[in-house]
Amino acid sequence: MPEQVHFVHKPDFRLLRKRLCMAAVIGTLFLGSTSRAAEPLETVPFGGKDFTVTETEEGEKLLSWGQLEITRNWFISSGGVFEVQGEQVAVFYSGNGGNACGPKTILATVDQAGRLKTASPPGDCGDPSPAISESAVYFIPWLIPGESQTAYRWSPYDGMLPAGTLSYTPVPGTGWADLATANVTQPMDILGYEEIYKEAQGLLGDDLEDYAIGLAVASEPEKTPDGLLAGSGCIPHACGGGDALIVADAANRKLYLAQQDGDGYRAWPDISAWPEAARQKLALIDR
C-alpha cells in the first residue's frame, strides 16, 4: 500500500492580518476598560498535558505546554496532531505576522521520560509547508527558475536531516509549440517549458534566479494582437524595485526579458533587438 501523505497548508498572513485587525476592533468595543481575558485562544491535548495559545498584555501570542513556555510571537496557530513512526507529533506555526517572512513550523513530541522535544527546519525566514507521512515529515521547497534549495526530512528518532538538494527543472520535452496552445495563468510559467527555459538561461546566465523572482507576484499574462504573450510581475513584498517583464513570441521562437534596475531597466537581448510590439510592453514595468 502506498504511504498516505498529508499536506498541511500554512495560514496566509495577508488574510490573518485583516482578521486580527478586525478582532482588535471588536475587542476594543466590547472590553472597554476591562482587562484582557486570559482564556486560551487554542487548546490542544498532547502527551498528558495541554498545549495552549494565549495572548499576553502586549498582544503577543504565547505557546505553552502545561507550565512550560515553548515560544512567543505575534502569530501562533495549531496545525494538528499526527502519528509518525508510531509517535504522536503536534504541529504549530509561529511568525511575526508581517509580509517579509512566512511562519516557521514547530514539530513537538514527548519522549518516554515525558520530556517535550521540539524541532524546526533551519532558516530564519519561514519554511515550506510540511508534508506528513507515517514515516517522516518532509519540507519540500517551492523553487523558482534558476534556484536550488535543500529539502529536509524529520522523524522522531532521526531528527531533522537534509533529504537532498532540489533544483528547478522545466518540464522535459516541452517547448514553443506547447506554449502556443497553452493557457498560461502566471508569467513565470512561461519559463517552465524546457526549450524556452534553455533560451532564458542563455540570455540571463547567472542572473536567471534574480530575474525570475521579479515575476513571483503577478497576474495572468496577456496576448497582444501581434500574437505575443506578455506578462510582468514583482518581487514579493518589494513591488516597484526589481519588477520583471517577459514577452514570448511563440511564432518566431523569440524571448524578450527586462527588469527594473535603478532608475531604468536591463534588457535581454539588448533593447535594440526588440520588435516594436515587444518594446511597447516595457510600459508594464515603468516606474
PDB file of N, CA and C in Angstrom, residues 36-118:
ATOM      1  N   ARG A  36      -7.757  42.265  29.620  1.00  0.00           N
ATOM      2  CA  ARG A  36      -7.827  41.208  28.620  1.00  0.00           C
ATOM      3  C   ARG A  36      -7.979  39.850  29.297  1.00  0.00           C
ATOM      4  N   ALA A  37      -8.911  39.036  28.796  1.00  0.00           N
ATOM      5  CA  ALA A  37      -9.141  37.712  29.366  1.00  0.00           C
ATOM      6  C   ALA A  37      -7.936  36.822  29.121  1.00  0.00           C
ATOM      7  N   ALA A  38      -7.691  35.931  30.089  1.00  0.00           N
ATOM      8  CA  ALA A  38      -6.540  35.034  29.990  1.00  0.00           C
ATOM      9  C   ALA A  38      -6.935  33.670  29.452  1.00  0.00           C
ATOM     10  N   GLU A  39      -8.156  33.546  28.939  1.00  0.00           N
ATOM     11  CA  GLU A  39      -8.604  32.266  28.400  1.00  0.00           C
ATOM     12  C   GLU A  39      -7.768  31.898  27.179  1.00  0.00           C
ATOM     13  N   PRO A  40      -7.414  30.602  27.022  1.00  0.00           N
ATOM     14  CA  PRO A  40      -6.624  30.187  25.856  1.00  0.00           C
ATOM     15  C   PRO A  40      -7.366  30.444  24.547  1.00  0.00           C
ATOM     16  N   LEU A  41      -6.628  30.881  23.545  1.00  0.00           N
ATOM     17  CA  LEU A  41      -7.189  31.026  22.203  1.00  0.00           C
ATOM     18  C   LEU A  41      -7.302  29.665  21.528  1.00  0.00           C
ATOM     19  N   GLU A  42      -6.371  28.763  21.863  1.00  0.00           N
ATOM     20  CA  GLU A  42      -6.395  27.390  21.366  1.00  0.00           C
ATOM     21  C   GLU A  42      -5.908  26.460  22.469  1.00  0.00           C
ATOM     22  N   THR A  43      -6.490  25.267  22.521  1.00  0.00           N
ATOM     23  CA  THR A  43      -6.050  24.239  23.460  1.00  0.00           C
ATOM     24  C   THR A  43      -5.921  22.925  22.705  1.00  0.00           C
ATOM     25  N   VAL A  44      -4.757  22.278  22.817  1.00  0.00           N
ATOM     26  CA  VAL A  44      -4.503  21.007  22.135  1.00  0.00           C
ATOM     27  C   VAL A  44      -3.993  19.997  23.162  1.00  0.00           C
ATOM     28  N   PRO A  45      -4.817  19.025  23.568  1.00  0.00           N
ATOM     29  CA  PRO A  45      -4.339  17.992  24.490  1.00  0.00           C
ATOM     30  C   PRO A  45      -3.221  17.179  23.837  1.00  0.00           C
ATOM     31  N   PHE A  46      -2.120  16.978  24.594  1.00  0.00           N
ATOM     32  CA  PHE A  46      -0.975  16.291  23.999  1.00  0.00           C
ATOM     33  C   PHE A  46      -0.038  15.792  25.091  1.00  0.00           C
ATOM     34  N   GLY A  47       0.270  14.499  25.049  1.00  0.00           N
ATOM     35  CA  GLY A  47       1.265  13.933  25.960  1.00  0.00           C
ATOM     36  C   GLY A  47       0.933  14.082  27.424  1.00  0.00           C
ATOM     37  N   GLY A  48      -0.350  14.035  27.775  1.00  0.00           N
ATOM     38  CA  GLY A  48      -0.747  14.136  29.176  1.00  0.00           C
ATOM     39  C   GLY A  48      -0.894  15.554  29.685  1.00  0.00           C
ATOM     40  N   LYS A  49      -0.590  16.547  28.861  1.00  0.00           N
ATOM     41  CA  LYS A  49      -0.782  17.949  29.220  1.00  0.00           C
ATOM     42  C   LYS A  49      -1.499  18.639  28.062  1.00  0.00           C
ATOM     43  N   ASP A  50      -1.692  19.926  28.197  1.00  0.00           N
ATOM     44  CA  ASP A  50      -2.325  20.706  27.135  1.00  0.00           C
ATOM     45  C   ASP A  50      -1.343  21.710  26.557  1.00  0.00           C
ATOM     46  N   PHE A  51      -1.291  21.757  25.222  1.00  0.00           N
ATOM     47  CA  PHE A  51      -0.711  22.921  24.567  1.00  0.00           C
ATOM     48  C   PHE A  51      -1.768  24.017  24.618  1.00  0.00           C
ATOM     49  N   THR A  52      -1.369  25.218  24.963  1.00  0.00           N
ATOM     50  CA  THR A  52      -2.294  26.345  24.937  1.00  0.00           C
ATOM     51  C   THR A  52      -1.656  27.516  24.207  1.00  0.00           C
ATOM     52  N   VAL A  53      -2.483  28.244  23.492  1.00  0.00           N
ATOM     53  CA  VAL A  53      -2.069  29.505  22.875  1.00  0.00           C
ATOM     54  C   VAL A  53      -2.847  30.606  23.578  1.00  0.00           C
ATOM     55  N   THR A  54      -2.148  31.483  24.263  1.00  0.00           N
ATOM     56  CA  THR A  54      -2.776  32.597  24.960  1.00  0.00           C
ATOM     57  C   THR A  54      -2.200  33.910  24.443  1.00  0.00           C
ATOM     58  N   GLU A  55      -2.843  34.993  24.830  1.00  0.00           N
ATOM     59  CA  GLU A  55      -2.390  36.319  24.403  1.00  0.00           C
ATOM     60  C   GLU A  55      -1.858  37.092  25.598  1.00  0.00           C
ATOM     61  N   THR A  56      -0.687  37.711  25.429  1.00  0.00           N
ATOM     62  CA  THR A  56      -0.088  38.497  26.505  1.00  0.00           C
ATOM     63  C   THR A  56      -0.697  39.898  26.537  1.00  0.00           C
ATOM     64  N   GLU A  57      -0.374  40.652  27.563  1.00  0.00           N
ATOM     65  CA  GLU A  57      -0.869  42.027  27.671  1.00  0.00           C
ATOM     66  C   GLU A  57      -0.374  42.892  26.517  1.00  0.00           C
ATOM     67  N   GLU A  58       0.787  42.525  25.948  1.00  0.00           N
ATOM     68  CA  GLU A  58       1.350  43.290  24.829  1.00  0.00           C
ATOM     69  C   GLU A  58       0.753  42.875  23.494  1.00  0.00           C
ATOM     70  N   GLY A  59      -0.078  41.843  23.493  1.00  0.00           N
ATOM     71  CA  GLY A  59      -0.701  41.397  22.249  1.00  0.00           C
ATOM     72  C   GLY A  59       0.008  40.242  21.579  1.00  0.00           C
ATOM     73  N   GLU A  60       1.162  39.826  22.128  1.00  0.00           N
ATOM     74  CA  GLU A  60       1.851  38.664  21.575  1.00  0.00           C
ATOM     75  C   GLU A  60       1.079  37.390  21.908  1.00  0.00           C
ATOM     76  N   LYS A  61       1.286  36.361  21.077  1.00  0.00           N
ATOM     77  CA  LYS A  61       0.733  35.045  21.375  1.00  0.00           C
ATOM     78  C   LYS A  61       1.812  34.221  22.072  1.00  0.00           C
ATOM     79  N   LEU A  62       1.387  33.412  23.028  1.00  0.00           N
ATOM     80  CA  LEU A  62       2.302  32.599  23.823  1.00  0.00           C
ATOM     81  C   LEU A  62       1.895  31.136  23.704  1.00  0.00           C
ATOM     82  N   LEU A  63       2.823  30.290  23.252  1.00  0.00           N
ATOM     83  CA  LEU A  63       2.581  28.849  23.162  1.00  0.00           C
ATOM     84  C   LEU A  63       3.216  28.168  24.368  1.00  0.00           C
ATOM     85  N   SER A  64       2.404  27.432  25.121  1.00  0.00           N
ATOM     86  CA  SER A  64       2.896  26.724  26.300  1.00  0.00           C
ATOM     87  C   SER A  64       2.443  25.274  26.252  1.00  0.00           C
ATOM     88  N   TRP A  65       3.201  24.432  26.945  1.00  0.00           N
ATOM     89  CA  TRP A  65       2.811  23.035  27.170  1.00  0.00           C
ATOM     90  C   TRP A  65       2.773  22.841  28.676  1.00  0.00           C
ATOM     91  N   GLY A  66       1.560  22.776  29.215  1.00  0.00           N
ATOM     92  CA  GLY A  66       1.438  22.839  30.665  1.00  0.00           C
ATOM     93  C   GLY A  66       1.958  24.184  31.142  1.00  0.00           C
ATOM     94  N   GLN A  67       2.939  24.163  32.047  1.00  0.00           N
ATOM     95  CA  GLN A  67       3.545  25.402  32.551  1.00  0.00           C
ATOM     96  C   GLN A  67       4.813  25.785  31.794  1.00  0.00           C
ATOM     97  N   LEU A  68       5.185  24.991  30.800  1.00  0.00           N
ATOM     98  CA  LEU A  68       6.424  25.230  30.053  1.00  0.00           C
ATOM     99  C   LEU A  68       6.169  26.133  28.853  1.00  0.00           C
ATOM    100  N   GLU A  69       6.849  27.283  28.815  1.00  0.00           N
ATOM    101  CA  GLU A  69       6.730  28.173  27.659  1.00  0.00           C
ATOM    102  C   GLU A  69       7.569  27.632  26.507  1.00  0.00           C
ATOM    103  N   ILE A  70       6.951  27.505  25.335  1.00  0.00           N
ATOM    104  CA  ILE A  70       7.642  26.995  24.144  1.00  0.00           C
ATOM    105  C   ILE A  70       8.167  28.147  23.297  1.00  0.00           C
ATOM    106  N   THR A  71       7.294  29.080  22.955  1.00  0.00           N
ATOM    107  CA  THR A  71       7.700  30.234  22.143  1.00  0.00           C
ATOM    108  C   THR A  71       6.639  31.307  22.263  1.00  0.00           C
ATOM    109  N   ARG A  72       6.997  32.507  21.889  1.00  0.00           N
ATOM    110  CA  ARG A  72       6.018  33.592  21.798  1.00  0.00           C
ATOM    111  C   ARG A  72       6.285  34.380  20.531  1.00  0.00           C
ATOM    112  N   ASN A  73       5.223  34.839  19.905  1.00  0.00           N
ATOM    113  CA  ASN A  73       5.330  35.590  18.659  1.00  0.00           C
ATOM    114  C   ASN A  73       3.997  36.277  18.416  1.00  0.00           C
ATOM    115  N   TRP A  74       3.922  37.077  17.354  1.00  0.00           N
ATOM    116  CA  TRP A  74       2.680  37.809  17.089  1.00  0.00           C
ATOM    117  C   TRP A  74       1.616  36.927  16.463  1.00  0.00           C
ATOM    118  N   PHE A  75       2.040  35.801  15.908  1.00  0.00           N
ATOM    119  CA  PHE A  75       1.073  34.834  15.377  1.00  0.00           C
ATOM    120  C   PHE A  75       1.519  33.433  15.759  1.00  0.00           C
ATOM    121  N   ILE A  76       0.617  32.643  16.352  1.00  0.00           N
ATOM    122  CA  ILE A  76       0.857  31.231  16.646  1.00  0.00           C
ATOM    123  C   ILE A  76      -0.450  30.491  16.401  1.00  0.00           C
ATOM    124  N   SER A  77      -0.360  29.346  15.726  1.00  0.00           N
ATOM    125  CA  SER A  77      -1.560  28.566  15.432  1.00  0.00           C
ATOM    126  C   SER A  77      -1.219  27.088  15.374  1.00  0.00           C
ATOM    127  N   SER A  78      -2.187  26.253  15.721  1.00  0.00           N
ATOM    128  CA  SER A  78      -2.001  24.801  15.651  1.00  0.00           C
ATOM    129  C   SER A  78      -2.239  24.297  14.237  1.00  0.00           C
ATOM    130  N   GLY A  79      -1.398  23.328  13.815  1.00  0.00           N
ATOM    131  CA  GLY A  79      -1.588  22.678  12.521  1.00  0.00           C
ATOM    132  C   GLY A  79      -2.132  21.271  12.651  1.00  0.00           C
ATOM    133  N   GLY A  80      -2.386  20.823  13.900  1.00  0.00           N
ATOM    134  CA  GLY A  80      -2.954  19.497  14.114  1.00  0.00           C
ATOM    135  C   GLY A  80      -1.982  18.543  14.790  1.00  0.00           C
ATOM    136  N   VAL A  81      -2.470  17.338  15.070  1.00  0.00           N
ATOM    137  CA  VAL A  81      -1.668  16.278  15.678  1.00  0.00           C
ATOM    138  C   VAL A  81      -1.698  15.069  14.755  1.00  0.00           C
ATOM    139  N   PHE A  82      -0.521  14.501  14.478  1.00  0.00           N
ATOM    140  CA  PHE A  82      -0.391  13.391  13.533  1.00  0.00           C
ATOM    141  C   PHE A  82       0.455  12.287  14.159  1.00  0.00           C
ATOM    142  N   GLU A  83       0.386  11.099  13.548  1.00  0.00           N
ATOM    143  CA  GLU A  83       1.205   9.982  14.007  1.00  0.00           C
ATOM    144  C   GLU A  83       2.310   9.717  12.993  1.00  0.00           C
ATOM    145  N   VAL A  84       3.552   9.748  13.453  1.00  0.00           N
ATOM    146  CA  VAL A  84       4.717   9.498  12.606  1.00  0.00           C
ATOM    147  C   VAL A  84       5.580   8.446  13.297  1.00  0.00           C
ATOM    148  N   GLN A  85       5.828   7.339  12.613  1.00  0.00           N
ATOM    149  CA  GLN A  85       6.593   6.223  13.183  1.00  0.00           C
ATOM    150  C   GLN A  85       6.028   5.796  14.535  1.00  0.00           C
ATOM    151  N   GLY A  86       4.701   5.796  14.627  1.00  0.00           N
ATOM    152  CA  GLY A  86       4.041   5.365  15.853  1.00  0.00           C
ATOM    153  C   GLY A  86       4.038   6.378  16.971  1.00  0.00           C
ATOM    154  N   GLU A  87       4.627   7.556  16.748  1.00  0.00           N
ATOM    155  CA  GLU A  87       4.692   8.598  17.770  1.00  0.00           C
ATOM    156  C   GLU A  87       3.742   9.742  17.415  1.00  0.00           C
ATOM    157  N   GLN A  88       3.122  10.330  18.433  1.00  0.00           N
ATOM    158  CA  GLN A  88       2.270  11.491  18.235  1.00  0.00           C
ATOM    159  C   GLN A  88       3.136  12.732  18.016  1.00  0.00           C
ATOM    160  N   VAL A  89       2.789  13.497  16.998  1.00  0.00           N
ATOM    161  CA  VAL A  89       3.537  14.712  16.655  1.00  0.00           C
ATOM    162  C   VAL A  89       2.552  15.876  16.553  1.00  0.00           C
ATOM    163  N   ALA A  90       2.790  16.914  17.325  1.00  0.00           N
ATOM    164  CA  ALA A  90       1.975  18.124  17.250  1.00  0.00           C
ATOM    165  C   ALA A  90       2.669  19.142  16.349  1.00  0.00           C
ATOM    166  N   VAL A  91       1.874  19.799  15.523  1.00  0.00           N
ATOM    167  CA  VAL A  91       2.408  20.783  14.574  1.00  0.00           C
ATOM    168  C   VAL A  91       1.866  22.168  14.934  1.00  0.00           C
ATOM    169  N   PHE A  92       2.768  23.133  15.037  1.00  0.00           N
ATOM    170  CA  PHE A  92       2.374  24.519  15.281  1.00  0.00           C
ATOM    171  C   PHE A  92       3.110  25.434  14.307  1.00  0.00           C
ATOM    172  N   TYR A  93       2.513  26.606  14.070  1.00  0.00           N
ATOM    173  CA  TYR A  93       3.129  27.621  13.220  1.00  0.00           C
ATOM    174  C   TYR A  93       3.322  28.887  14.038  1.00  0.00           C
ATOM    175  N   SER A  94       4.488  29.511  13.877  1.00  0.00           N
ATOM    176  CA  SER A  94       4.816  30.711  14.642  1.00  0.00           C
ATOM    177  C   SER A  94       5.487  31.729  13.731  1.00  0.00           C
ATOM    178  N   GLY A  95       4.994  32.967  13.759  1.00  0.00           N
ATOM    179  CA  GLY A  95       5.588  34.010  12.930  1.00  0.00           C
ATOM    180  C   GLY A  95       5.234  35.387  13.445  1.00  0.00           C
ATOM    181  N   ASN A  96       5.846  36.400  12.827  1.00  0.00           N
ATOM    182  CA  ASN A  96       5.594  37.773  13.280  1.00  0.00           C
ATOM    183  C   ASN A  96       4.386  38.404  12.607  1.00  0.00           C
ATOM    184  N   GLY A  97       3.760  37.667  11.676  1.00  0.00           N
ATOM    185  CA  GLY A  97       2.544  38.169  11.052  1.00  0.00           C
ATOM    186  C   GLY A  97       2.763  39.209   9.987  1.00  0.00           C
ATOM    187  N   GLY A  98       4.016  39.542   9.675  1.00  0.00           N
ATOM    188  CA  GLY A  98       4.292  40.555   8.664  1.00  0.00           C
ATOM    189  C   GLY A  98       4.367  39.976   7.271  1.00  0.00           C
ATOM    190  N   ASN A  99       4.718  40.841   6.314  1.00  0.00           N
ATOM    191  CA  ASN A  99       4.793  40.426   4.916  1.00  0.00           C
ATOM    192  C   ASN A  99       6.108  39.749   4.566  1.00  0.00           C
ATOM    193  N   ALA A 100       7.168  40.060   5.302  1.00  0.00           N
ATOM    194  CA  ALA A 100       8.500  39.668   4.854  1.00  0.00           C
ATOM    195  C   ALA A 100       8.723  38.167   4.862  1.00  0.00           C
ATOM    196  N   CYS A 101       8.276  37.472   5.909  1.00  0.00           N
ATOM    197  CA  CYS A 101       8.546  36.036   6.039  1.00  0.00           C
ATOM    198  C   CYS A 101       7.284  35.295   6.445  1.00  0.00           C
ATOM    199  N   GLY A 102       7.161  34.075   5.976  1.00  0.00           N
ATOM    200  CA  GLY A 102       6.070  33.225   6.401  1.00  0.00           C
ATOM    201  C   GLY A 102       6.345  32.642   7.773  1.00  0.00           C
ATOM    202  N   PRO A 103       5.380  31.899   8.339  1.00  0.00           N
ATOM    203  CA  PRO A 103       5.578  31.321   9.666  1.00  0.00           C
ATOM    204  C   PRO A 103       6.543  30.150   9.654  1.00  0.00           C
ATOM    205  N   LYS A 104       7.205  29.939  10.787  1.00  0.00           N
ATOM    206  CA  LYS A 104       8.045  28.770  10.997  1.00  0.00           C
ATOM    207  C   LYS A 104       7.179  27.621  11.507  1.00  0.00           C
ATOM    208  N   THR A 105       7.571  26.399  11.145  1.00  0.00           N
ATOM    209  CA  THR A 105       6.887  25.207  11.633  1.00  0.00           C
ATOM    210  C   THR A 105       7.594  24.687  12.879  1.00  0.00           C
ATOM    211  N   ILE A 106       6.817  24.353  13.893  1.00  0.00           N
ATOM    212  CA  ILE A 106       7.343  23.731  15.107  1.00  0.00           C
ATOM    213  C   ILE A 106       6.745  22.332  15.212  1.00  0.00           C
ATOM    214  N   LEU A 107       7.600  21.309  15.267  1.00  0.00           N
ATOM    215  CA  LEU A 107       7.172  19.931  15.474  1.00  0.00           C
ATOM    216  C   LEU A 107       7.472  19.554  16.917  1.00  0.00           C
ATOM    217  N   ALA A 108       6.496  18.975  17.606  1.00  0.00           N
ATOM    218  CA  ALA A 108       6.676  18.646  19.017  1.00  0.00           C
ATOM    219  C   ALA A 108       6.335  17.185  19.284  1.00  0.00           C
ATOM    220  N   THR A 109       7.182  16.518  20.074  1.00  0.00           N
ATOM    221  CA  THR A 109       6.940  15.145  20.521  1.00  0.00           C
ATOM    222  C   THR A 109       7.257  15.058  22.012  1.00  0.00           C
ATOM    223  N   VAL A 110       6.784  13.990  22.631  1.00  0.00           N
ATOM    224  CA  VAL A 110       7.095  13.723  24.037  1.00  0.00           C
ATOM    225  C   VAL A 110       7.829  12.394  24.105  1.00  0.00           C
ATOM    226  N   ASP A 111       9.027  12.389  24.717  1.00  0.00           N
ATOM    227  CA  ASP A 111       9.805  11.147  24.774  1.00  0.00           C
ATOM    228  C   ASP A 111       9.298  10.237  25.900  1.00  0.00           C
ATOM    229  N   GLN A 112       9.925   9.067  26.047  1.00  0.00           N
ATOM    230  CA  GLN A 112       9.461   8.084  27.020  1.00  0.00           C
ATOM    231  C   GLN A 112       9.592   8.576  28.459  1.00  0.00           C
ATOM    232  N   ALA A 113      10.465   9.547  28.675  1.00  0.00           N
ATOM    233  CA  ALA A 113      10.621  10.116  30.017  1.00  0.00           C
ATOM    234  C   ALA A 113       9.638  11.251  30.281  1.00  0.00           C
ATOM    235  N   GLY A 114       8.758  11.522  29.304  1.00  0.00           N
ATOM    236  CA  GLY A 114       7.769  12.576  29.472  1.00  0.00           C
ATOM    237  C   GLY A 114       8.282  13.965  29.187  1.00  0.00           C
ATOM    238  N   ARG A 115       9.454  14.061  28.535  1.00  0.00           N
ATOM    239  CA  ARG A 115      10.020  15.369  28.209  1.00  0.00           C
ATOM    240  C   ARG A 115       9.595  15.804  26.816  1.00  0.00           C
ATOM    241  N   LEU A 116       9.282  17.074  26.685  1.00  0.00           N
ATOM    242  CA  LEU A 116       8.878  17.612  25.388  1.00  0.00           C
ATOM    243  C   LEU A 116      10.105  17.914  24.546  1.00  0.00           C
ATOM    244  N   LYS A 117      10.066  17.514  23.277  1.00  0.00           N
ATOM    245  CA  LYS A 117      11.143  17.814  22.329  1.00  0.00           C
ATOM    246  C   LYS A 117      10.530  18.546  21.143  1.00  0.00           C
ATOM    247  N   THR A 118      11.204  19.595  20.675  1.00  0.00           N
ATOM    248  CA  THR A 118      10.708  20.351  19.529  1.00  0.00           C
ATOM    249  C   THR A 118      11.779  20.438  18.451  1.00  0.00           C
TER     250      THR A 118
END
